[in-house]
Amino acid sequence: MKFKTIKKTKLQKSLTNLPDYGKTYGNFSWTQIEKELAKESGNILNAAYIAIDKHRNTDKKNKIALYYESDNGSKEQYTFTQISELSNQFANLLIKTGVQRGERVFLFLPRIPELFVAFLGILKTGAIAGTLFSAFQEKALLDRLENSEAKILVTDSILYPRVQKILRSLPHLKKIIIVERNAKALPKGEKIIYFAKEMVKMDKEFKIRYMQKNDPAFMLYTSGTTGKPKGVIHKHFAILQQYITAKWVLDLKENDVYWCTADPGWVTGIAYEILGTWANGASTVVFDGRFDPSRWYKIIQDYKVTVWYTAPTAIRMLMAAPDVVKKFDLSPLRHLASVGEPLNPEAVIWSLKAFGLPFHDTWWQTETGAMCIVNIASMDIKPGSMGRPFPGVIADIVDDKGRILPVKKEGNIALRPGFPSLMKSIWRRPQKYRSYFINGWYISGDRGWKDKDGYFWFLSRADDVIKTGGERVGPFEVESVLVEHPGVIEAGVIGKPDALRGEIIKAFVVLKQGVKPSEKLKNELSLYVKKHLAGHAYPREVEFIDKLPKTRSGKIMRRVLKAKELGLPVGDTSTLEEY
Ligand code: WT7
């Protein structure tokens, strides 16, 4: 089915920050944006200063930066000055515990204010902040904390037991800071100190460390096809792109109340819930609760949210509850954007009906650090397309040798390095980092095509990475946990297309001799992954098979599993040993 382009009216165009996309694209220069931001920030380069502290010198100092609401409905709010002071206190606490520039401080917390304060505090000291999604279990935690050699971990009493299980394998971890919020009983231990108890002793002023453009600010682990998750390192200077994309794509203005539904355990939550959006001085709503259509609409209604950034799976879940939207006054909403997985055209058409506004798709990755291919607020939308490269980002479709392909031809979605937010490195994996680049292009791992108007269309991943509910999962991580189950010899894991979640995780499992296949065992295996790896990364479907398709060198051919699952031709099997 063909979907009509959604034309922006002249009026809508004049309301946006970017008056004329076409014209500005031609004149765009990163140096110009850099000058603008440097002026606003008194030439101080530290992402935490640019996001928060700089507002203390302006009339935003008493503006609300953070509206926090917990799952049980308790509310708190913090001004820019308060966030600045609290993060100063946290920075002082880190210095007191001996943290130095470049050392890793990790956060394993739900979406509570302390997470935001601590993240900024880490950046202020020049240390590297790492975030861990709160659904992670001990196996996922161990890989990340071990590889990063994190020195300090901030967590709470509810999540701490998962850390306790792996403490003995983490010799580099010197201190664990426990946030007391919601604690029934506080854990004790020789490495443990308590957040609030220490914070009150700390000075509210801190001499922020000045950083160089290339200095690392934060790291995020992300999954590829093979091996353990890799630590993607981002620099302080990435905030330049986070800032200007938040301004032009999210269209943030003086009086906006902005809600991003992502978790800072992922890059969206860092770039567009902390850094880029606060750098624009927007008031940000943080809801630390589960998905529920009524509750979500109530958040928009109660806080009079004007700009909303969310993900396709959530949008599709809202579409599945069509009557709920009518019960709320969502009239303050004025701009919607989406990220994380393909935004199906039906979702854009639905949002036009439900909110009178289309969702604007944005494409980027953990590795790119900020939006790259976008629908700027003023652009006409082609439903189903991810939009066009952001000004200053050169994107194209290239073949496997890095040669540009013509319009309409399928190939690799690639970016020219040189935009400020592209990752600086992969932590201790220089070769892995280099493997992203071919013929002067950064190869994203996504496949797609471009049309004659320069709009990009997503087709699929080029590798076996799974996107479930917008979250990125490496099949190898899931397989590694499955084979630890006593009944399992081997496992092959794929993403199976799913109308709601984009993909679900499906595991093909070879059982040990004598182990009886049963429905009960399937559930047990799902649960096993949920309990040991992560609450979001478990197989919703398990199938027992006799043998996995493998190459002669013993690699699992997941694409063969996938083709069989979908009833598609298996393609070239010449390297297969057996299938
Ligand atoms: C992968 C990156 C970007 C922040 C959150 C995800 C997929 C992302 C889109 C989109 C189709 C998309 C790609 C990409 N993806 N945005 N608009 N349309 N696919 O970051 O977890 O590193 O995942 O998400 O496959 O490579 P991430």
XYZ file of C-alpha atoms in Angstrom, residues 58-262:
205
model
C 20.412 32.794 32.963
C 16.756 33.276 33.762
C 16.385 29.506 33.572
C 18.132 29.044 36.900
C 14.872 28.539 38.759
C 13.103 26.764 35.940
C 12.093 23.143 36.503
C 14.604 20.862 34.811
C 13.177 17.551 36.015
C 9.652 16.463 36.839
C 9.882 13.003 38.335
C 6.985 10.620 38.853
C 7.372 7.121 40.258
C 5.278 4.086 39.400
C 3.233 4.544 42.562
C 2.514 8.162 41.663
C 4.804 10.071 44.021
C 6.109 13.260 42.452
C 9.206 15.411 42.799
C 10.607 18.331 40.912
C 14.062 19.895 40.615
C 15.218 23.202 39.142
C 18.306 23.583 36.975
C 20.114 25.072 39.975
C 19.152 22.147 42.180
C 20.324 19.573 39.633
C 23.517 21.564 39.260
C 24.146 21.631 43.009
C 23.258 17.993 43.561
C 25.537 16.873 40.747
C 28.282 19.052 42.237
C 27.814 17.251 45.529
C 28.044 13.920 43.771
C 31.190 15.034 41.942
C 32.705 15.996 45.286
C 31.804 12.598 46.671
C 33.546 10.875 43.755
C 36.673 12.963 44.235
C 36.623 12.080 47.910
C 36.530 8.387 47.049
C 39.558 8.888 44.820
C 38.000 8.800 41.351
C 40.233 10.181 38.631
C 39.753 11.363 35.072
C 39.080 8.532 32.665
C 38.112 6.019 35.365
C 34.765 4.278 34.961
C 31.844 4.903 37.265
C 28.761 2.823 36.523
C 25.123 3.407 37.320
C 22.710 0.538 37.845
C 19.544 2.284 38.898
C 15.902 2.667 38.012
C 14.883 5.993 36.474
C 15.087 7.955 39.723
C 16.440 11.498 40.144
C 19.663 10.141 41.670
C 20.473 8.501 38.326
C 20.429 11.870 36.554
C 22.329 13.644 39.309
C 25.010 10.956 39.482
C 25.435 10.795 35.701
C 26.128 14.520 35.532
C 28.343 14.410 38.598
C 30.537 11.768 36.954
C 30.955 13.897 33.829
C 31.913 16.873 35.966
C 34.906 14.980 37.387
C 36.161 13.886 33.978
C 35.466 10.229 34.778
C 33.553 8.066 32.282
C 29.914 7.345 33.126
C 28.456 3.967 32.232
C 24.785 3.118 32.517
C 23.266 -0.311 33.022
C 19.619 -0.988 32.199
C 17.782 -1.969 35.365
C 16.416 -5.170 33.772
C 19.934 -6.648 33.626
C 20.657 -9.759 35.640
C 24.023 -10.975 36.877
C 25.363 -12.355 33.565
C 24.764 -9.100 31.697
C 26.177 -7.115 34.610
C 29.282 -9.223 34.907
C 30.227 -8.839 31.218
C 29.933 -5.063 31.411
C 31.473 -4.361 34.812
C 34.325 -6.783 34.243
C 35.207 -5.480 30.777
C 35.012 -1.806 31.752
C 36.902 -2.390 35.018
C 34.439 -0.095 36.703
C 35.821 1.381 39.918
C 32.577 2.637 41.430
C 29.040 1.356 41.036
C 25.947 3.257 42.105
C 22.901 1.075 42.679
C 20.023 0.610 45.124
C 19.017 -1.990 47.681
C 16.572 -3.681 45.300
C 19.095 -4.197 42.484
C 22.120 -4.799 44.699
C 21.540 -8.560 45.257
C 22.276 -9.138 41.541
C 25.616 -7.373 41.953
C 26.383 -9.259 45.112
C 26.305 -12.541 43.157
C 29.248 -11.420 40.994
C 31.215 -9.264 43.425
C 34.041 -11.756 43.731
C 34.701 -11.554 39.995
C 35.049 -7.769 40.087
C 38.419 -6.977 41.668
C 38.470 -3.468 40.172
C 35.266 -2.430 41.871
C 36.337 -0.410 44.886
C 33.135 1.137 46.169
C 29.422 0.555 45.839
C 27.209 3.524 46.529
C 23.727 2.488 47.606
C 20.867 4.891 46.964
C 18.614 4.605 50.005
C 15.351 5.480 48.195
C 12.744 2.677 48.503
C 14.973 0.527 50.728
C 13.327 -1.810 53.200
C 16.701 -2.749 54.599
C 20.065 -1.415 53.532
C 22.701 -3.879 52.399
C 25.964 -3.820 54.309
C 29.444 -4.641 53.191
C 32.975 -3.470 53.308
C 32.783 -1.695 49.954
C 29.366 -0.148 50.572
C 28.652 3.499 51.300
C 25.283 5.259 51.274
C 24.251 7.937 48.823
C 22.146 10.404 50.818
C 24.227 9.968 53.921
C 27.365 11.027 52.058
C 25.740 13.650 49.832
C 24.661 15.862 52.730
C 28.268 16.161 53.814
C 29.390 17.403 50.401
C 29.882 20.945 49.215
C 27.303 22.222 46.727
C 29.979 23.887 44.649
C 32.474 22.018 42.538
C 35.178 23.219 40.253
C 34.132 21.499 37.069
C 36.897 19.835 35.068
C 37.460 21.372 31.661
C 37.564 18.756 28.959
C 39.017 18.492 25.483
C 36.678 17.782 22.600
C 37.898 14.228 22.291
C 37.827 13.326 25.987
C 35.488 10.447 26.814
C 32.277 11.270 28.680
C 30.178 8.125 28.756
C 30.127 4.543 27.564
C 27.377 2.136 26.652
C 27.568 -1.538 25.971
C 25.892 -2.682 22.832
C 25.450 -5.965 21.037
C 26.602 -7.216 17.697
C 26.175 -10.621 16.099
C 29.003 -12.359 17.836
C 30.901 -12.151 21.056
C 30.230 -10.237 24.197
C 28.737 -6.747 24.230
C 31.147 -3.988 23.294
C 31.770 -0.735 25.127
C 31.002 2.195 22.846
C 32.876 5.286 24.043
C 31.408 8.740 23.501
C 33.146 12.052 23.908
C 32.096 15.290 25.608
C 31.953 17.019 22.242
C 29.066 14.757 21.142
C 26.833 17.191 22.996
C 27.146 19.566 20.054
C 25.128 17.227 17.864
C 22.836 16.150 20.697
C 22.058 19.794 21.348
C 21.374 20.894 17.787
C 19.342 17.795 16.877
C 17.248 18.267 20.022
C 16.667 21.836 18.927
C 15.824 21.201 15.295
C 14.403 17.693 15.240
C 12.653 17.607 18.601
C 11.987 21.302 17.974
C 12.503 22.221 21.625
C 11.663 25.771 22.589
C 11.648 27.937 25.695
C 8.331 26.783 27.139
C 8.233 23.164 26.130
C 7.572 20.345 28.540
C 9.326 17.378 27.055
C 8.834 13.693 27.715
C 11.240 11.011 26.528
C 10.076 7.510 27.345
C 13.523 5.922 26.994
